[in-house]
Tab-separated table of N, CA and C in Angstrom:
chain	number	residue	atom	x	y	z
D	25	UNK	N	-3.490	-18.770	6.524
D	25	UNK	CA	-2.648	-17.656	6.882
D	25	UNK	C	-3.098	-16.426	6.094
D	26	UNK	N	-3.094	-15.389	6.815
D	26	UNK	CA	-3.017	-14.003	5.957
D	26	UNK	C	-1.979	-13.729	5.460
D	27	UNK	N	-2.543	-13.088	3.644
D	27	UNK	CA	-1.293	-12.499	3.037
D	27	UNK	C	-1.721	-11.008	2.233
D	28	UNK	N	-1.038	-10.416	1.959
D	28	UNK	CA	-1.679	-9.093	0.841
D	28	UNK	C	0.052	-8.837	0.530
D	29	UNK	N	-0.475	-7.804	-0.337
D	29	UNK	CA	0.445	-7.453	-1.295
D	29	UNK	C	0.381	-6.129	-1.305
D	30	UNK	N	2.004	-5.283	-1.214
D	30	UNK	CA	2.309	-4.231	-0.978
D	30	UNK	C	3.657	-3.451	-1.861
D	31	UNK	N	3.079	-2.383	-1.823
D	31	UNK	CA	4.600	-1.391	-2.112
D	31	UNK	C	5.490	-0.632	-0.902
D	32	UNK	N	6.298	-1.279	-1.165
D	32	UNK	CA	7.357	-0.373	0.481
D	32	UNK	C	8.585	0.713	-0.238
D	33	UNK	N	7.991	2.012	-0.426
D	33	UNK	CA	8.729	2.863	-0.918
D	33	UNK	C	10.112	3.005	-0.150
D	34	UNK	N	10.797	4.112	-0.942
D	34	UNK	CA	12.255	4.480	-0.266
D	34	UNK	C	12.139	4.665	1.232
D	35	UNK	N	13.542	4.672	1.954
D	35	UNK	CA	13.726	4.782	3.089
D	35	UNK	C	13.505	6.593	3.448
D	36	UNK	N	13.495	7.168	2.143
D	36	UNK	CA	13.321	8.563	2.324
D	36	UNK	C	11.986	8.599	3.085
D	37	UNK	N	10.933	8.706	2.101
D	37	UNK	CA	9.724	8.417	2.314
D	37	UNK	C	9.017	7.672	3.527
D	38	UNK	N	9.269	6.945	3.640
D	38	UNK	CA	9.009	6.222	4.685
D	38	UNK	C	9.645	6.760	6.468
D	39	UNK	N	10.467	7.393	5.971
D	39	UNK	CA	11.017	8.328	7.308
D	39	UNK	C	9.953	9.347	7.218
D	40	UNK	N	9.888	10.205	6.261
D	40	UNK	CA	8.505	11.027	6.469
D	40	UNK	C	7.202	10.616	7.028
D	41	UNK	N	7.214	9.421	6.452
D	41	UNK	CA	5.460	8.904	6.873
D	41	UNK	C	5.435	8.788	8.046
D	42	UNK	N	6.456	7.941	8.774
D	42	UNK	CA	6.684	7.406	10.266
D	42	UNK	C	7.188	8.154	11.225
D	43	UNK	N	7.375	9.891	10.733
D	43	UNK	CA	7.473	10.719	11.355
D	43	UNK	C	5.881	11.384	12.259
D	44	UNK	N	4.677	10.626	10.921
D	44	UNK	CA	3.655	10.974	11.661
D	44	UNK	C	2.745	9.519	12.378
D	45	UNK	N	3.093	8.715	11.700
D	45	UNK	CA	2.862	7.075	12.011
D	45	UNK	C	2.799	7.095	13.378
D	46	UNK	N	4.166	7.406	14.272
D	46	UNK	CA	4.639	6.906	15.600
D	46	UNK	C	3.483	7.338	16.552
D	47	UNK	N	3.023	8.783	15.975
D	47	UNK	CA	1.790	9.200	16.899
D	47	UNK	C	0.552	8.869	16.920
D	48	UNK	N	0.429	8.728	15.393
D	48	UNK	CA	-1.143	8.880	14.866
D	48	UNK	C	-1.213	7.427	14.505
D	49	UNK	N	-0.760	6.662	14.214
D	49	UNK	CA	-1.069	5.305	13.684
D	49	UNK	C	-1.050	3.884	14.345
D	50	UNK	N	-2.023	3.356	15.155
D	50	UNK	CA	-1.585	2.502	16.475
D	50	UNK	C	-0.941	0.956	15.204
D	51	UNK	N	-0.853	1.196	14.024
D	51	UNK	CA	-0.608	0.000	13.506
D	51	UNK	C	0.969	0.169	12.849
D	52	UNK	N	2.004	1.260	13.794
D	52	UNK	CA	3.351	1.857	13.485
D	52	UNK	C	3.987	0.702	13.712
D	53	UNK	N	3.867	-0.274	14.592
D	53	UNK	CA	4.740	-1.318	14.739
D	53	UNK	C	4.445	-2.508	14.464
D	54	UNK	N	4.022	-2.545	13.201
D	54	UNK	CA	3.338	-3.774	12.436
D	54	UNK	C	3.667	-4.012	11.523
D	55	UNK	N	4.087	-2.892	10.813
D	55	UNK	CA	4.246	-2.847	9.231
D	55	UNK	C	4.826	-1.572	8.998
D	56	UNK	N	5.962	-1.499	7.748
D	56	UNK	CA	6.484	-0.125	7.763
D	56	UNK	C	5.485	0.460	6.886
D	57	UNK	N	5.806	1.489	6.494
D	57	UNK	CA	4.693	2.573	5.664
D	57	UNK	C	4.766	1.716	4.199
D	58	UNK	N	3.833	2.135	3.915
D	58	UNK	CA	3.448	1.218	2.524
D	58	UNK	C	2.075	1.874	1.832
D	59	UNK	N	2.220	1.082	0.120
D	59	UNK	CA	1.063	1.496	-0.334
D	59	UNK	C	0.255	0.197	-1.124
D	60	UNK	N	-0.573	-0.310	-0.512
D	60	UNK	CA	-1.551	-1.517	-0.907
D	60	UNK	C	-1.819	-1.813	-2.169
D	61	UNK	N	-1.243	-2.780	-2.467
D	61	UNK	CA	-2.068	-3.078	-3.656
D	61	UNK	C	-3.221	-4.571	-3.572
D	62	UNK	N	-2.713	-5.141	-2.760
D	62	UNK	CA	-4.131	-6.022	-2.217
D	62	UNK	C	-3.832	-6.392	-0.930
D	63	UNK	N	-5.410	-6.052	-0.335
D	63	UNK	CA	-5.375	-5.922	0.606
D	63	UNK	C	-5.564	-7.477	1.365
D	64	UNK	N	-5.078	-7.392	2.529
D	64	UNK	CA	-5.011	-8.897	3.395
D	64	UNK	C	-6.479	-10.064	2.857
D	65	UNK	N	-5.536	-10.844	2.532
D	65	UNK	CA	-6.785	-12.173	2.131
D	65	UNK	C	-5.968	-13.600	2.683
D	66	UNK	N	-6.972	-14.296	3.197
D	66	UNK	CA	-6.623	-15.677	3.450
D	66	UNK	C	-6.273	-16.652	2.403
D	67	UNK	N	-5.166	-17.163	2.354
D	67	UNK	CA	-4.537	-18.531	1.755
D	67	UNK	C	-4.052	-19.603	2.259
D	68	UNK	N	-4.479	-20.804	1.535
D	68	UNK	CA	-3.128	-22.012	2.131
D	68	UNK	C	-2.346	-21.652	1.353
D	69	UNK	N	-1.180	-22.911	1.868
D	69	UNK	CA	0.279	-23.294	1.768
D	69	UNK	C	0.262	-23.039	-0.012
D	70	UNK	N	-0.309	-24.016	-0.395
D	70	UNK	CA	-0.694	-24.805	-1.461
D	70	UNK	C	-1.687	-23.636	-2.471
D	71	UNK	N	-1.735	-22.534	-1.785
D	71	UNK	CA	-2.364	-21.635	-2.941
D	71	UNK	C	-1.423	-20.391	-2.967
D	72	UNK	N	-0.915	-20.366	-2.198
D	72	UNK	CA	0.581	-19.616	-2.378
D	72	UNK	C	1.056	-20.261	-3.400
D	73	UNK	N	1.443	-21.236	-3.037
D	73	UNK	CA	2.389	-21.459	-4.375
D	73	UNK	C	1.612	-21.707	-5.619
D	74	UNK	N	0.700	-21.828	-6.099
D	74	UNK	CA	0.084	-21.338	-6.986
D	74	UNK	C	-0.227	-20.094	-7.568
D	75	UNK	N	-0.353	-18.605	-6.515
D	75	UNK	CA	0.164	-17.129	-6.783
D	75	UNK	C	1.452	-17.120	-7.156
D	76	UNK	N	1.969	-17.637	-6.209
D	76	UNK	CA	3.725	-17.094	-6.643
D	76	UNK	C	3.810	-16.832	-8.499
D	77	UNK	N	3.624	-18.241	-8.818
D	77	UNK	CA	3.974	-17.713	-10.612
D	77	UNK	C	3.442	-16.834	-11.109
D	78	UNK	N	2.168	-16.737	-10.905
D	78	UNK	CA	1.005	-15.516	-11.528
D	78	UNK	C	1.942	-14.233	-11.293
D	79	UNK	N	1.891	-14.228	-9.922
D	79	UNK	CA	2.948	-12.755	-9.563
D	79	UNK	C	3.562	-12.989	-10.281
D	80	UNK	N	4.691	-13.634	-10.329
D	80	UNK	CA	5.884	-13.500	-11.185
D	80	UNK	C	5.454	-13.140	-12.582
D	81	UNK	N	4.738	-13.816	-13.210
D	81	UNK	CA	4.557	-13.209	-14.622
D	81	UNK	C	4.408	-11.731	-14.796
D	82	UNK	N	3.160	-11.452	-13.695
D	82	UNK	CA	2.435	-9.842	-13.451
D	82	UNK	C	4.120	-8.977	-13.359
D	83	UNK	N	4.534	-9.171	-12.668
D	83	UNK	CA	5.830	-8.255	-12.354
D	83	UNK	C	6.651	-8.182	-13.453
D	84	UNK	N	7.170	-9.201	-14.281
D	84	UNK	CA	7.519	-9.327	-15.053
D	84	UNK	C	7.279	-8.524	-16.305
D	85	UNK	N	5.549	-8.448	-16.732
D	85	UNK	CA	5.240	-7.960	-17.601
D	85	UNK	C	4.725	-6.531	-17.371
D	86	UNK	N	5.620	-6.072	-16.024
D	86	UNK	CA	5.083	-4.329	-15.482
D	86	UNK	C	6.450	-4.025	-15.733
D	87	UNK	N	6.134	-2.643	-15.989
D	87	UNK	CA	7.604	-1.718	-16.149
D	87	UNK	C	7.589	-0.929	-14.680
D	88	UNK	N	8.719	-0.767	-13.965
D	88	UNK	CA	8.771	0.132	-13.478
D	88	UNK	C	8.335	1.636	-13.805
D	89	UNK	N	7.634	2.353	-12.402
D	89	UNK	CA	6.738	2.865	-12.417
D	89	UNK	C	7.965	4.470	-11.640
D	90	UNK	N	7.106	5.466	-11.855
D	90	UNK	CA	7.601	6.448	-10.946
D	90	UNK	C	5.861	7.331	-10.091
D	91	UNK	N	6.577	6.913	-8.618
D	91	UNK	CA	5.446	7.341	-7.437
D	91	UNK	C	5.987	8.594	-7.264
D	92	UNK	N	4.758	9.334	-7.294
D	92	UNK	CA	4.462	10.549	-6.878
D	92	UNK	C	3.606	11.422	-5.685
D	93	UNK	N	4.296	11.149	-4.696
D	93	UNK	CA	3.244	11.476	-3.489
D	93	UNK	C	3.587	13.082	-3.533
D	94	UNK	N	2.172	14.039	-3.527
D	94	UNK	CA	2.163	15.153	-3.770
D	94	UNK	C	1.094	15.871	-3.156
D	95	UNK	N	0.358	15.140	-1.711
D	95	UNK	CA	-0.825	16.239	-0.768
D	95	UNK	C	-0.970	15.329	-0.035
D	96	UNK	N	-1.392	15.672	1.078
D	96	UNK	CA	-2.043	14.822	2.398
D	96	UNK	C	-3.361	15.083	2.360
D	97	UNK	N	-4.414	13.379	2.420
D	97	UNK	CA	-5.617	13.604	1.677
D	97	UNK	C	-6.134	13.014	3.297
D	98	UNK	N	-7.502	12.562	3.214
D	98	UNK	CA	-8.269	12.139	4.063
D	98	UNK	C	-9.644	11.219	3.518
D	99	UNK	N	-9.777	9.904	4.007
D	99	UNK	CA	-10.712	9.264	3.785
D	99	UNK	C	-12.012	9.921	4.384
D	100	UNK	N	-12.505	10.493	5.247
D	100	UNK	CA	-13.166	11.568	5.817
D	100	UNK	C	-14.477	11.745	5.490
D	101	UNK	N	-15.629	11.421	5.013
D	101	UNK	CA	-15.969	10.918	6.460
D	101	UNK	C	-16.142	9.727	6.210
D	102	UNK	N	-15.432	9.004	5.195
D	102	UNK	CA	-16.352	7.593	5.070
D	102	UNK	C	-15.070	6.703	6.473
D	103	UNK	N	-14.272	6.972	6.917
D	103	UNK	CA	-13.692	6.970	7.945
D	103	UNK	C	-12.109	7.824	8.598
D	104	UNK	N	-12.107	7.669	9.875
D	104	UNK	CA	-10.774	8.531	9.712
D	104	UNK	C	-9.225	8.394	9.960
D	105	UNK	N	-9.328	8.352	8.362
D	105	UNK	CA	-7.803	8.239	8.028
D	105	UNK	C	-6.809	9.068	7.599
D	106	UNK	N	-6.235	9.542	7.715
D	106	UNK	CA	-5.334	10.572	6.603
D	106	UNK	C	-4.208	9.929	6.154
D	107	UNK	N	-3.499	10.453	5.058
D	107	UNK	CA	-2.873	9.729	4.427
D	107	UNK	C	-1.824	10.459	3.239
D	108	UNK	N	-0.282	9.745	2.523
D	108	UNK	CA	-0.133	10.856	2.097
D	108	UNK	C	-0.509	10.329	0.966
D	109	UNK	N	-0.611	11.341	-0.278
D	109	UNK	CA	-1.956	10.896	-1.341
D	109	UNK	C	-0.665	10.527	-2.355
D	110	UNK	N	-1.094	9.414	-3.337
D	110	UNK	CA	-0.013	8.780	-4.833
D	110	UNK	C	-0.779	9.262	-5.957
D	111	UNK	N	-0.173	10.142	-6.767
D	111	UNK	CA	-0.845	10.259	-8.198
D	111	UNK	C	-1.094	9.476	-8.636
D	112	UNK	N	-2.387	8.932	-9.495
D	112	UNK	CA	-2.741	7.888	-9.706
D	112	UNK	C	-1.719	7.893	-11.367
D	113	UNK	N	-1.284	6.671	-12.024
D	113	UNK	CA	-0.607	6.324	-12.869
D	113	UNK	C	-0.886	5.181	-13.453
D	114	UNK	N	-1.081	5.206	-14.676
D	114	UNK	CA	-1.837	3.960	-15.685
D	114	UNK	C	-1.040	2.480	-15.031
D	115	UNK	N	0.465	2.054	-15.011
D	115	UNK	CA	1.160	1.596	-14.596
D	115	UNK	C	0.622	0.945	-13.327
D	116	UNK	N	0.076	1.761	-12.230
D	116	UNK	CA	-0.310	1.594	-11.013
D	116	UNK	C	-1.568	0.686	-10.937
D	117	UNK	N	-2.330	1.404	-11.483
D	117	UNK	CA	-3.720	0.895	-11.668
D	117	UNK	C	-3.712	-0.401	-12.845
D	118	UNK	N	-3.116	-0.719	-13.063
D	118	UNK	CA	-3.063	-1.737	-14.627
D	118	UNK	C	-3.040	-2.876	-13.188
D	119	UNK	N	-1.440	-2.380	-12.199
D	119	UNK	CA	-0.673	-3.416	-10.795
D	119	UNK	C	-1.988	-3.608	-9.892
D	120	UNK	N	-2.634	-2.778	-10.068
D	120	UNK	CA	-3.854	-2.714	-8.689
D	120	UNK	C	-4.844	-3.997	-9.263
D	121	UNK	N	-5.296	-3.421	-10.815
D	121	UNK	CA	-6.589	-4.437	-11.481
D	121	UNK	C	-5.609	-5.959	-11.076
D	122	UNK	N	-4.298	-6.027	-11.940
D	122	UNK	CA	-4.429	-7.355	-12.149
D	122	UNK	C	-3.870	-8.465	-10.673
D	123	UNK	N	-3.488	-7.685	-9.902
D	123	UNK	CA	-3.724	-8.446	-8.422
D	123	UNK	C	-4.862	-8.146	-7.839
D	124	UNK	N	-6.286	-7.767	-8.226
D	124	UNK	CA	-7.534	-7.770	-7.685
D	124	UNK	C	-8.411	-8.335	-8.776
D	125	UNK	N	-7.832	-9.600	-9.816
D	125	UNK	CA	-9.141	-9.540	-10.395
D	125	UNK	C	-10.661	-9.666	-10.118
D	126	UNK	N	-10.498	-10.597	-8.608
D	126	UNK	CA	-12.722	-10.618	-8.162
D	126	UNK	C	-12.910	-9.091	-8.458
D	127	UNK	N	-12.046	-8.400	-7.728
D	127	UNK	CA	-12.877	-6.918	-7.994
D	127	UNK	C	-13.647	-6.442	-9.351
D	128	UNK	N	-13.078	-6.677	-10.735
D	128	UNK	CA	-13.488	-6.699	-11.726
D	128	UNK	C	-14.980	-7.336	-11.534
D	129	UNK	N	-14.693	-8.138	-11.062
D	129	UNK	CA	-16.470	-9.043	-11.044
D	129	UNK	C	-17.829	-8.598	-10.073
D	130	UNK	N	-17.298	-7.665	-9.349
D	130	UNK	CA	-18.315	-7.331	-7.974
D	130	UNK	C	-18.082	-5.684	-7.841
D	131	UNK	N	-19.359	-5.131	-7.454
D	131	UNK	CA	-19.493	-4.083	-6.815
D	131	UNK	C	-18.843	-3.920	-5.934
D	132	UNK	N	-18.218	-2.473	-6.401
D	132	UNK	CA	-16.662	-2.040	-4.986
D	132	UNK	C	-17.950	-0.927	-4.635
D	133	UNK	N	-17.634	-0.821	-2.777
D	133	UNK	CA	-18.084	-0.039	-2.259
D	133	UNK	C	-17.187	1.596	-2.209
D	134	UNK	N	-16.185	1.331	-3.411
D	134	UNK	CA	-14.690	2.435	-2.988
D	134	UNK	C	-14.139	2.359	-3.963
D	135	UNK	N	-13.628	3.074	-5.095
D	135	UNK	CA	-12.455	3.243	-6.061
D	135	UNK	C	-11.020	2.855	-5.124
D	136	UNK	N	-9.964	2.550	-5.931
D	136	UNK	CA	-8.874	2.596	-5.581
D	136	UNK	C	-8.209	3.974	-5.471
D	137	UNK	N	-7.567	3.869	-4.304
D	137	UNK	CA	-6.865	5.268	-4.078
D	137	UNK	C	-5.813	4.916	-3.636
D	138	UNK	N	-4.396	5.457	-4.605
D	138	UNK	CA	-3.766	4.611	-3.849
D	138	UNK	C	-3.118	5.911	-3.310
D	139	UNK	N	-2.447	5.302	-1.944
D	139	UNK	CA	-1.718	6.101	-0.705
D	139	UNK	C	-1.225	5.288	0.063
D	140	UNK	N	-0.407	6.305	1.226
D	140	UNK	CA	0.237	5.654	2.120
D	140	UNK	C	-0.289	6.354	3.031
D	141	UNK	N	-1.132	5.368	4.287
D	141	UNK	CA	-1.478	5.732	5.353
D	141	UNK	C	-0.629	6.608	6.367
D	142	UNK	N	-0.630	7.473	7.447
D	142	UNK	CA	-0.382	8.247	7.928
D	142	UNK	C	-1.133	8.665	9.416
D	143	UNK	N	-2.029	8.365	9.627
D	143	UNK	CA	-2.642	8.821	10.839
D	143	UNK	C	-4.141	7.447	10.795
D	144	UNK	N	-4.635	6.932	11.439
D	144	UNK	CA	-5.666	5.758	11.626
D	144	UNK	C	-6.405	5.673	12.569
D	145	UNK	N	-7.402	4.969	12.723
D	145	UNK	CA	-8.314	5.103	14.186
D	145	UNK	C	-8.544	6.373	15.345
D	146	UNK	N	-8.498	7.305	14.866
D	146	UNK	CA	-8.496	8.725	15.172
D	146	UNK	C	-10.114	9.043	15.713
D	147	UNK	N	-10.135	9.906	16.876
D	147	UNK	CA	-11.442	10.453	17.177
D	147	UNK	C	-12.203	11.230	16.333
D	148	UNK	N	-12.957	11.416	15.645
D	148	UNK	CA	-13.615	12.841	14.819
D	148	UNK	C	-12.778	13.738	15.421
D	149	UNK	N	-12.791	14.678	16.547
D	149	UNK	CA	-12.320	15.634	16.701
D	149	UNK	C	-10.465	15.612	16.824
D	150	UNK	N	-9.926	14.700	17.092
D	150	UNK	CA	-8.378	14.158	16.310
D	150	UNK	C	-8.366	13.934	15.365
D	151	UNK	N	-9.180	13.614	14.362
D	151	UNK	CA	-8.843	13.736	12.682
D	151	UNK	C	-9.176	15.055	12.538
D	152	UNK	N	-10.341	15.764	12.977
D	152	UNK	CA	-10.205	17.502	12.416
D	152	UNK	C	-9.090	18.176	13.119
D	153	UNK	N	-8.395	18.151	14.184
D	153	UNK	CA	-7.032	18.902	14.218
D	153	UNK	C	-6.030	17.990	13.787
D	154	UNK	N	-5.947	17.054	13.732
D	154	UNK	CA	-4.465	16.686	12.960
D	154	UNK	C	-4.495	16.972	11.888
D	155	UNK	N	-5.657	16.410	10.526
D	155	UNK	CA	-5.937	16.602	9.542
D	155	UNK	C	-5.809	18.382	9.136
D	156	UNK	N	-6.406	18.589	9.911
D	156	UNK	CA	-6.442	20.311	9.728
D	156	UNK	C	-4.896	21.158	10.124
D	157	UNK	N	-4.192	20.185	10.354
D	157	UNK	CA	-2.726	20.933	10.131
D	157	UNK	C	-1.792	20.373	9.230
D	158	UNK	N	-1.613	19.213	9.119
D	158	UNK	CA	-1.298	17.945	7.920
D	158	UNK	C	-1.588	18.250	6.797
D	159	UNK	N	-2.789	18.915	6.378
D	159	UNK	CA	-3.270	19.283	4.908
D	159	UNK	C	-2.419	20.737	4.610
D	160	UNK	N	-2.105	21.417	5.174
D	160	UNK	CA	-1.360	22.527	5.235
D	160	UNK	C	0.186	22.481	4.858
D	161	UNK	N	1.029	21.477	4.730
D	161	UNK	CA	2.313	20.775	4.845
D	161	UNK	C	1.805	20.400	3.147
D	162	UNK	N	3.812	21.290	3.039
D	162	UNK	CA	3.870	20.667	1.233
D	162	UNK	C	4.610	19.612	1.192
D	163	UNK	N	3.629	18.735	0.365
D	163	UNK	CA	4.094	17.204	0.203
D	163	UNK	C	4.809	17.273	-1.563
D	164	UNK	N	5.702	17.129	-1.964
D	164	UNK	CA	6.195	17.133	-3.249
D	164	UNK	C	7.384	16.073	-3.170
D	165	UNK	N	7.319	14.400	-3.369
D	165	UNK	CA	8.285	13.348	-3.195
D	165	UNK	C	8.429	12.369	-4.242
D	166	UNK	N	9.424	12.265	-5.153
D	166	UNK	CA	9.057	11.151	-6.656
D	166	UNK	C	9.887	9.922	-6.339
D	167	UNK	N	9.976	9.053	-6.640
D	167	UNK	CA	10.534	8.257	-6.757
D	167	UNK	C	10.390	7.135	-8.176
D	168	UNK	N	11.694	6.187	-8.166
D	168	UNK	CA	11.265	5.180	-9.084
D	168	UNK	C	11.044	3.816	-8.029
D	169	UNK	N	9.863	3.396	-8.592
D	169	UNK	CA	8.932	1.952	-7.987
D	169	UNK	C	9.942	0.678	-8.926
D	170	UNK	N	9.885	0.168	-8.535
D	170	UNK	CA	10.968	-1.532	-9.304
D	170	UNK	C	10.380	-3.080	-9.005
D	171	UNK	N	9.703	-2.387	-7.548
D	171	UNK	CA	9.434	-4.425	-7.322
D	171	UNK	C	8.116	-3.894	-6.360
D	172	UNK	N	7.458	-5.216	-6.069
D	172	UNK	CA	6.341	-5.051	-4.524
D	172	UNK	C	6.505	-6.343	-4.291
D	173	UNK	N	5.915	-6.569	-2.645
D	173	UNK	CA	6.274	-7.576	-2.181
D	173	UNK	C	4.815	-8.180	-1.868
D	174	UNK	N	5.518	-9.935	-1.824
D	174	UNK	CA	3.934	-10.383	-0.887
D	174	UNK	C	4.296	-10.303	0.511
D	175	UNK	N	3.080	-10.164	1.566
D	175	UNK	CA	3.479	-10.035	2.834
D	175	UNK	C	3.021	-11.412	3.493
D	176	UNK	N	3.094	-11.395	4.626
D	176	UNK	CA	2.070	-12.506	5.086
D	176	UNK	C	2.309	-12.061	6.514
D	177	UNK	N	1.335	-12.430	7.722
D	177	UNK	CA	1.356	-11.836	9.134
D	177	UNK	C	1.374	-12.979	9.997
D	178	UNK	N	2.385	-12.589	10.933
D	178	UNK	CA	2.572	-13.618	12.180
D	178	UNK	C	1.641	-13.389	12.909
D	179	UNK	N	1.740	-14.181	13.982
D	179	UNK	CA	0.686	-14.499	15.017
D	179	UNK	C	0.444	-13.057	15.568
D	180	UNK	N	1.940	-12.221	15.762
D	180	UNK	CA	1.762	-10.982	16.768
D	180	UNK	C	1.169	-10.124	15.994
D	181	UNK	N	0.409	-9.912	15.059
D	181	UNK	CA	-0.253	-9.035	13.993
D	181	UNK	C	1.013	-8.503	13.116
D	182	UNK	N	2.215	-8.703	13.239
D	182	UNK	CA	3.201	-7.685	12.148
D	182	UNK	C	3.274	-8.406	10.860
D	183	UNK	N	3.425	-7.947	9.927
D	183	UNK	CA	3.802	-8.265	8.608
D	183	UNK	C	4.945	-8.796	8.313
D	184	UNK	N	5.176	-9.541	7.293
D	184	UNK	CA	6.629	-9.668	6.807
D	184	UNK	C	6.765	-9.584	5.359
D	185	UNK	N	7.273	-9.828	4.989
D	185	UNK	CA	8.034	-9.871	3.451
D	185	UNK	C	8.288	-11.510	3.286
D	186	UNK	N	7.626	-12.499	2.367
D	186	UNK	CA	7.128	-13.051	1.568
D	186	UNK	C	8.393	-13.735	0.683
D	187	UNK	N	7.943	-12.485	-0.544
D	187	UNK	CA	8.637	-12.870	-1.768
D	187	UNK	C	8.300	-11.763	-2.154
D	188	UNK	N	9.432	-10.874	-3.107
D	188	UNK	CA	10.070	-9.906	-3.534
D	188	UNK	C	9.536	-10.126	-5.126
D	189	UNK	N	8.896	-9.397	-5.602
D	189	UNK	CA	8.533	-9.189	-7.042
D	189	UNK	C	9.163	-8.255	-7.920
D	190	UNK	N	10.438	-8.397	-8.548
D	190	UNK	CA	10.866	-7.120	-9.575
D	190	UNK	C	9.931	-6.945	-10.577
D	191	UNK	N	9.519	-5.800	-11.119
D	191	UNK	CA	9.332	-4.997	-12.107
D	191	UNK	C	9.800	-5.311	-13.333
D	192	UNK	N	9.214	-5.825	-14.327
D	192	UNK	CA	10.243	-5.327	-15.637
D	192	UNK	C	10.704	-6.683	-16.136
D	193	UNK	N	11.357	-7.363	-14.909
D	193	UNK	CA	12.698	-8.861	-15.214
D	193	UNK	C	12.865	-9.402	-15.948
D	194	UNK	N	13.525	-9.620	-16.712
D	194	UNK	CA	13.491	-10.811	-17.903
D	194	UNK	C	14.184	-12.253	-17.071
D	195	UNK	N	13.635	-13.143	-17.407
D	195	UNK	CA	14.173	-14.011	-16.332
D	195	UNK	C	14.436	-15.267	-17.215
């Protein structure tokens, strides 16, 4: 089964994103807006439950974080995406390394960036006019981050919610 691991910000936020999602994003009814922290990988049954604790510790030993989405960026040309952009935050990136450790071990073709998608599979000339009006729009949105979830995907390609990871927990 496929699973990855995600942040699903406020309902604020996420009304913004999916204000541009519904048009620009053929993957709007799959998954709500979100910001990746690992991306879809295959597991069994039996290696799930072997993550589960790891997560749990990882979450455990993260503090809640505060997200800052503050410009609409673009993957451009390495493909075309736009997106709204997350200040990057020690906190974030500590969550990114330690649910990607292979990455540590192998040549990334890409730094981490983290964001929330917004527009996807776009023509060149539909990413230069959407993009080219999208970048123009002031993005200024904070929030406090507390938990991320694991996902895993049904047959119909949509996502679900897993298991719920708090931030911080003493348990």
């Amino acid at each position: 089964m496929k699973y990855g691991i995600a942040i699903f910000p406020s309902k604020k936020l996420q009304d913004v994103a999916n204000s541009y999602r519904k048009r620009y994003d053929p993957h709007y009814a799959l998954i709500p807006p979100h910001l990746t922290l690992r991306e879809g990988f295959e597991a069994t049954e039996e290696e799930i439950q072997k993550l589960t604790p790891v997560l749990h510790k990882i979450s455990d030993e993260s503090k809640p974080f505060s997200l800052h989405v503050y410009k609409v960026g673009s993957f451009n040309p390495v493909n075309n995406v736009i997106y709204l952009k997350v200040k990057e935050n020690e906190i974030l990136d500590d969550l990114h390394r330690q649910l990607n450790p292979e990455e540590a071990l192998s040549e990334r073709d890409y730094n981490f960036v983290p964001h929330i998608t917004i527009a996807q599979n776009l023509s060149d000339d539909e990413h230069s006019d959407v993009y080219g009006s999208m970048k123009m729009k002031e993005v200024n949105h904070e929030e406090l981050i507390d938990r991320f979830q694991l996902l895993y995907q049904l047959e119909n390609g949509m996502w679900t919610v897993f298991e719920t990871f708090h931030l911080g927990k003493v348990r």
